Amino acid sequence: MDCFVHLGYESLLSNLNSRDKYLAIFDVPPETLNTQLRRSVNGDRFTDLDFIKAFLCQILKISKFYKLKILYKPKYSIKNSPTLNPQYNIFLKKIYSDFSDNLIILNPYVRIGDIIEKSDIVLNIPYTSSMKFAENMKKKSLFYIPTE
């Protein structure tokens, strides 16, 4: 089963329930070990698969507890990037299966502004530009680092 919803612009705006609370997350896909090693020399682990898994799993557990719907936008390169960790798509299918009631994996081509507009809050991997987009649109936006 393909976990990608592939919502377009109109369906994104019309299919969301206005009574629900939405939390947006913008993907930083995990890189292969080879690519990640170059970053980790400088202390950057934000594209490490274990970091991404912890980031998403903690947010999904919190969102389930607070009955939030997650709007998750993956990067454009999610299927065909030579630097993408091959375990990532397997992980996405698993979390979609485990959290399908509150996880909406969006088409990578949905505009970031449309997602932020429909969100109540945006959680960001540290130092990503999605935080600035949300702040400019007057939405609550935070960097989040997993605690485990």
PDB file of C-alpha atoms in Angstrom:
ATOM      1  CA  MET A   1       0.000   0.000   0.000  1.00  0.00           C
ATOM      2  CA  ASP A   2       1.355   3.379  -0.970  1.00  0.00           C
ATOM      3  CA  CYS A   3       1.292   5.726   2.013  1.00  0.00           C
ATOM      4  CA  PHE A   4       1.525   8.906  -0.026  1.00  0.00           C
ATOM      5  CA  VAL A   5      -1.786  10.732  -0.185  1.00  0.00           C
ATOM      6  CA  HIS A   6      -0.846  12.899  -3.178  1.00  0.00           C
ATOM      7  CA  LEU A   7      -3.252  15.680  -2.345  1.00  0.00           C
ATOM      8  CA  GLY A   8      -3.268  18.536  -4.792  1.00  0.00           C
ATOM      9  CA  TYR A   9      -3.839  22.195  -3.974  1.00  0.00           C
ATOM     10  CA  GLU A  10      -7.642  22.110  -4.091  1.00  0.00           C
ATOM     11  CA  SER A  11      -8.043  18.807  -2.268  1.00  0.00           C
ATOM     12  CA  LEU A  12      -5.654  19.901   0.490  1.00  0.00           C
ATOM     13  CA  LEU A  13      -7.846  22.890   1.170  1.00  0.00           C
ATOM     14  CA  SER A  14     -11.144  21.024   0.922  1.00  0.00           C
ATOM     15  CA  ASN A  15     -10.414  17.660   2.593  1.00  0.00           C
ATOM     16  CA  LEU A  16      -9.214  18.908   5.963  1.00  0.00           C
ATOM     17  CA  ASN A  17     -11.724  19.004   8.794  1.00  0.00           C
ATOM     18  CA  SER A  18     -11.879  22.496  10.278  1.00  0.00           C
ATOM     19  CA  ARG A  19     -12.599  21.065  13.752  1.00  0.00           C
ATOM     20  CA  ASP A  20      -9.276  19.202  13.835  1.00  0.00           C
ATOM     21  CA  LYS A  21      -5.987  20.723  14.976  1.00  0.00           C
ATOM     22  CA  TYR A  22      -3.121  20.382  12.511  1.00  0.00           C
ATOM     23  CA  LEU A  23       0.598  20.234  13.144  1.00  0.00           C
ATOM     24  CA  ALA A  24       2.856  20.576  10.091  1.00  0.00           C
ATOM     25  CA  ILE A  25       6.220  18.882   9.719  1.00  0.00           C
ATOM     26  CA  PHE A  26       8.521  19.442   6.761  1.00  0.00           C
ATOM     27  CA  ASP A  27      10.870  16.626   5.927  1.00  0.00           C
ATOM     28  CA  VAL A  28      14.620  16.544   6.079  1.00  0.00           C
ATOM     29  CA  PRO A  29      15.209  13.070   4.659  1.00  0.00           C
ATOM     30  CA  PRO A  30      17.927  10.907   6.168  1.00  0.00           C
ATOM     31  CA  GLU A  31      20.992  10.523   4.030  1.00  0.00           C
ATOM     32  CA  THR A  32      23.102   7.479   3.292  1.00  0.00           C
ATOM     33  CA  LEU A  33      25.853   6.723   5.775  1.00  0.00           C
ATOM     34  CA  ASN A  34      28.482   7.941   3.301  1.00  0.00           C
ATOM     35  CA  THR A  35      26.821  11.331   2.862  1.00  0.00           C
ATOM     36  CA  GLN A  36      25.945  11.606   6.560  1.00  0.00           C
ATOM     37  CA  LEU A  37      29.562  11.021   7.634  1.00  0.00           C
ATOM     38  CA  ARG A  38      30.636  14.204   5.861  1.00  0.00           C
ATOM     39  CA  ARG A  39      28.091  16.203   7.861  1.00  0.00           C
ATOM     40  CA  SER A  40      28.731  14.505  11.190  1.00  0.00           C
ATOM     41  CA  VAL A  41      32.357  15.635  11.188  1.00  0.00           C
ATOM     42  CA  ASN A  42      30.934  19.125  11.804  1.00  0.00           C
ATOM     43  CA  GLY A  43      28.495  17.848  14.452  1.00  0.00           C
ATOM     44  CA  ASP A  44      25.402  17.892  12.207  1.00  0.00           C
ATOM     45  CA  ARG A  45      23.293  14.778  12.882  1.00  0.00           C
ATOM     46  CA  PHE A  46      20.010  16.212  11.616  1.00  0.00           C
ATOM     47  CA  THR A  47      20.033  14.004   8.502  1.00  0.00           C
ATOM     48  CA  ASP A  48      20.905  10.830  10.421  1.00  0.00           C
ATOM     49  CA  LEU A  49      18.212   8.124  10.123  1.00  0.00           C
ATOM     50  CA  ASP A  50      18.106   7.516  13.891  1.00  0.00           C
ATOM     51  CA  PHE A  51      17.620  11.243  14.540  1.00  0.00           C
ATOM     52  CA  ILE A  52      14.805  11.457  11.947  1.00  0.00           C
ATOM     53  CA  LYS A  53      13.111   8.354  13.390  1.00  0.00           C
ATOM     54  CA  ALA A  54      13.263   9.753  16.936  1.00  0.00           C
ATOM     55  CA  PHE A  55      12.014  13.148  15.734  1.00  0.00           C
ATOM     56  CA  LEU A  56       9.000  11.693  13.930  1.00  0.00           C
ATOM     57  CA  CYS A  57       8.134   8.976  16.457  1.00  0.00           C
ATOM     58  CA  GLN A  58       8.123  11.360  19.417  1.00  0.00           C
ATOM     59  CA  ILE A  59       5.984  13.904  17.571  1.00  0.00           C
ATOM     60  CA  LEU A  60       3.562  11.196  16.433  1.00  0.00           C
ATOM     61  CA  LYS A  61       3.146   9.888  19.989  1.00  0.00           C
ATOM     62  CA  ILE A  62       2.559  13.401  21.306  1.00  0.00           C
ATOM     63  CA  SER A  63       0.120  14.173  18.499  1.00  0.00           C
ATOM     64  CA  LYS A  64      -1.873  11.028  19.187  1.00  0.00           C
ATOM     65  CA  PHE A  65      -2.142  11.936  22.879  1.00  0.00           C
ATOM     66  CA  TYR A  66      -3.320  15.486  22.084  1.00  0.00           C
ATOM     67  CA  LYS A  67      -5.485  14.386  19.125  1.00  0.00           C
ATOM     68  CA  LEU A  68      -3.535  16.424  16.591  1.00  0.00           C
ATOM     69  CA  LYS A  69      -3.411  15.613  12.896  1.00  0.00           C
ATOM     70  CA  ILE A  70       0.056  15.670  11.352  1.00  0.00           C
ATOM     71  CA  LEU A  71       0.548  17.172   7.900  1.00  0.00           C
ATOM     72  CA  TYR A  72       3.856  15.658   6.821  1.00  0.00           C
ATOM     73  CA  LYS A  73       5.477  16.983   3.659  1.00  0.00           C
ATOM     74  CA  PRO A  74       8.381  14.905   2.349  1.00  0.00           C
ATOM     75  CA  LYS A  75      11.083  16.305   0.096  1.00  0.00           C
ATOM     76  CA  TYR A  76      10.759  16.083  -3.677  1.00  0.00           C
ATOM     77  CA  SER A  77      13.602  13.573  -3.842  1.00  0.00           C
ATOM     78  CA  ILE A  78      11.946  11.010  -1.576  1.00  0.00           C
ATOM     79  CA  LYS A  79      11.852   8.229  -4.166  1.00  0.00           C
ATOM     80  CA  ASN A  80      14.865   8.670  -6.428  1.00  0.00           C
ATOM     81  CA  SER A  81      17.705  10.319  -4.560  1.00  0.00           C
ATOM     82  CA  PRO A  82      21.083   8.556  -4.526  1.00  0.00           C
ATOM     83  CA  THR A  83      21.861  10.217  -1.180  1.00  0.00           C
ATOM     84  CA  LEU A  84      18.614   9.095   0.525  1.00  0.00           C
ATOM     85  CA  ASN A  85      18.946   6.357   3.118  1.00  0.00           C
ATOM     86  CA  PRO A  86      17.174   3.317   1.579  1.00  0.00           C
ATOM     87  CA  GLN A  87      15.559   2.431   4.934  1.00  0.00           C
ATOM     88  CA  TYR A  88      13.649   5.700   5.018  1.00  0.00           C
ATOM     89  CA  ASN A  89      10.736   4.716   2.746  1.00  0.00           C
ATOM     90  CA  ILE A  90      10.343   1.493   4.742  1.00  0.00           C
ATOM     91  CA  PHE A  91      10.193   3.563   7.923  1.00  0.00           C
ATOM     92  CA  LEU A  92       7.599   5.956   6.425  1.00  0.00           C
ATOM     93  CA  LYS A  93       5.346   3.055   5.453  1.00  0.00           C
ATOM     94  CA  LYS A  94       5.609   1.641   8.979  1.00  0.00           C
ATOM     95  CA  ILE A  95       4.735   4.882  10.761  1.00  0.00           C
ATOM     96  CA  TYR A  96       1.888   5.468   8.324  1.00  0.00           C
ATOM     97  CA  SER A  97       0.549   2.021   9.161  1.00  0.00           C
ATOM     98  CA  ASP A  98       0.942   2.641  12.927  1.00  0.00           C
ATOM     99  CA  PHE A  99      -0.411   6.206  12.940  1.00  0.00           C
ATOM    100  CA  SER A 100      -2.762   6.340   9.938  1.00  0.00           C
ATOM    101  CA  ASP A 101      -5.510   7.985  12.015  1.00  0.00           C
ATOM    102  CA  ASN A 102      -3.472  11.119  12.620  1.00  0.00           C
ATOM    103  CA  LEU A 103      -0.713  11.122   9.954  1.00  0.00           C
ATOM    104  CA  ILE A 104      -1.270  12.611   6.516  1.00  0.00           C
ATOM    105  CA  ILE A 105       1.750  12.182   4.252  1.00  0.00           C
ATOM    106  CA  LEU A 106       1.358  14.839   1.589  1.00  0.00           C
ATOM    107  CA  ASN A 107       2.463  14.997  -1.991  1.00  0.00           C
ATOM    108  CA  PRO A 108       5.949  16.564  -2.053  1.00  0.00           C
ATOM    109  CA  TYR A 109       4.719  19.160  -4.565  1.00  0.00           C
ATOM    110  CA  VAL A 110       2.055  20.743  -2.331  1.00  0.00           C
ATOM    111  CA  ARG A 111       3.127  24.329  -1.681  1.00  0.00           C
ATOM    112  CA  ILE A 112       4.664  24.986   1.725  1.00  0.00           C
ATOM    113  CA  GLY A 113       2.523  28.102   2.216  1.00  0.00           C
ATOM    114  CA  ASP A 114      -0.705  26.153   1.707  1.00  0.00           C
ATOM    115  CA  ILE A 115       0.310  23.625   4.356  1.00  0.00           C
ATOM    116  CA  ILE A 116       1.352  26.286   6.856  1.00  0.00           C
ATOM    117  CA  GLU A 117      -1.882  28.193   6.246  1.00  0.00           C
ATOM    118  CA  LYS A 118      -3.916  25.108   7.256  1.00  0.00           C
ATOM    119  CA  SER A 119      -1.718  24.322  10.274  1.00  0.00           C
ATOM    120  CA  ASP A 120      -2.131  25.455  13.846  1.00  0.00           C
ATOM    121  CA  ILE A 121       1.568  24.955  14.627  1.00  0.00           C
ATOM    122  CA  VAL A 122       4.710  23.977  12.730  1.00  0.00           C
ATOM    123  CA  LEU A 123       7.470  21.824  14.234  1.00  0.00           C
ATOM    124  CA  ASN A 124      10.844  21.994  12.520  1.00  0.00           C
ATOM    125  CA  ILE A 125      14.093  20.130  12.512  1.00  0.00           C
ATOM    126  CA  PRO A 126      16.659  22.647  13.772  1.00  0.00           C
ATOM    127  CA  TYR A 127      17.975  25.197  11.337  1.00  0.00           C
ATOM    128  CA  THR A 128      15.498  24.467   8.543  1.00  0.00           C
ATOM    129  CA  SER A 129      13.875  27.285   6.593  1.00  0.00           C
ATOM    130  CA  SER A 130      10.315  26.083   7.210  1.00  0.00           C
ATOM    131  CA  MET A 131      10.420  27.872  10.559  1.00  0.00           C
ATOM    132  CA  LYS A 132      10.989  31.224   8.846  1.00  0.00           C
ATOM    133  CA  PHE A 133       8.145  30.540   6.391  1.00  0.00           C
ATOM    134  CA  ALA A 134       5.781  29.856   9.304  1.00  0.00           C
ATOM    135  CA  GLU A 135       6.939  32.899  11.283  1.00  0.00           C
ATOM    136  CA  ASN A 136       6.412  35.110   8.236  1.00  0.00           C
ATOM    137  CA  MET A 137       2.867  33.745   7.977  1.00  0.00           C
ATOM    138  CA  LYS A 138       2.283  34.511  11.688  1.00  0.00           C
ATOM    139  CA  LYS A 139       2.009  30.833  12.675  1.00  0.00           C
ATOM    140  CA  LYS A 140       3.445  29.292  15.825  1.00  0.00           C
ATOM    141  CA  SER A 141       6.661  27.571  14.856  1.00  0.00           C
ATOM    142  CA  LEU A 142       9.325  25.814  16.922  1.00  0.00           C
ATOM    143  CA  PHE A 143      12.523  23.901  16.408  1.00  0.00           C
ATOM    144  CA  TYR A 144      12.243  20.458  17.971  1.00  0.00           C
ATOM    145  CA  ILE A 145      15.018  18.081  19.016  1.00  0.00           C
ATOM    146  CA  PRO A 146      14.022  14.614  20.240  1.00  0.00           C
ATOM    147  CA  THR A 147      14.678  13.949  23.901  1.00  0.00           C
ATOM    148  CA  GLU A 148      15.775  10.330  23.491  1.00  0.00           C
TER     149      GLU A 148
END
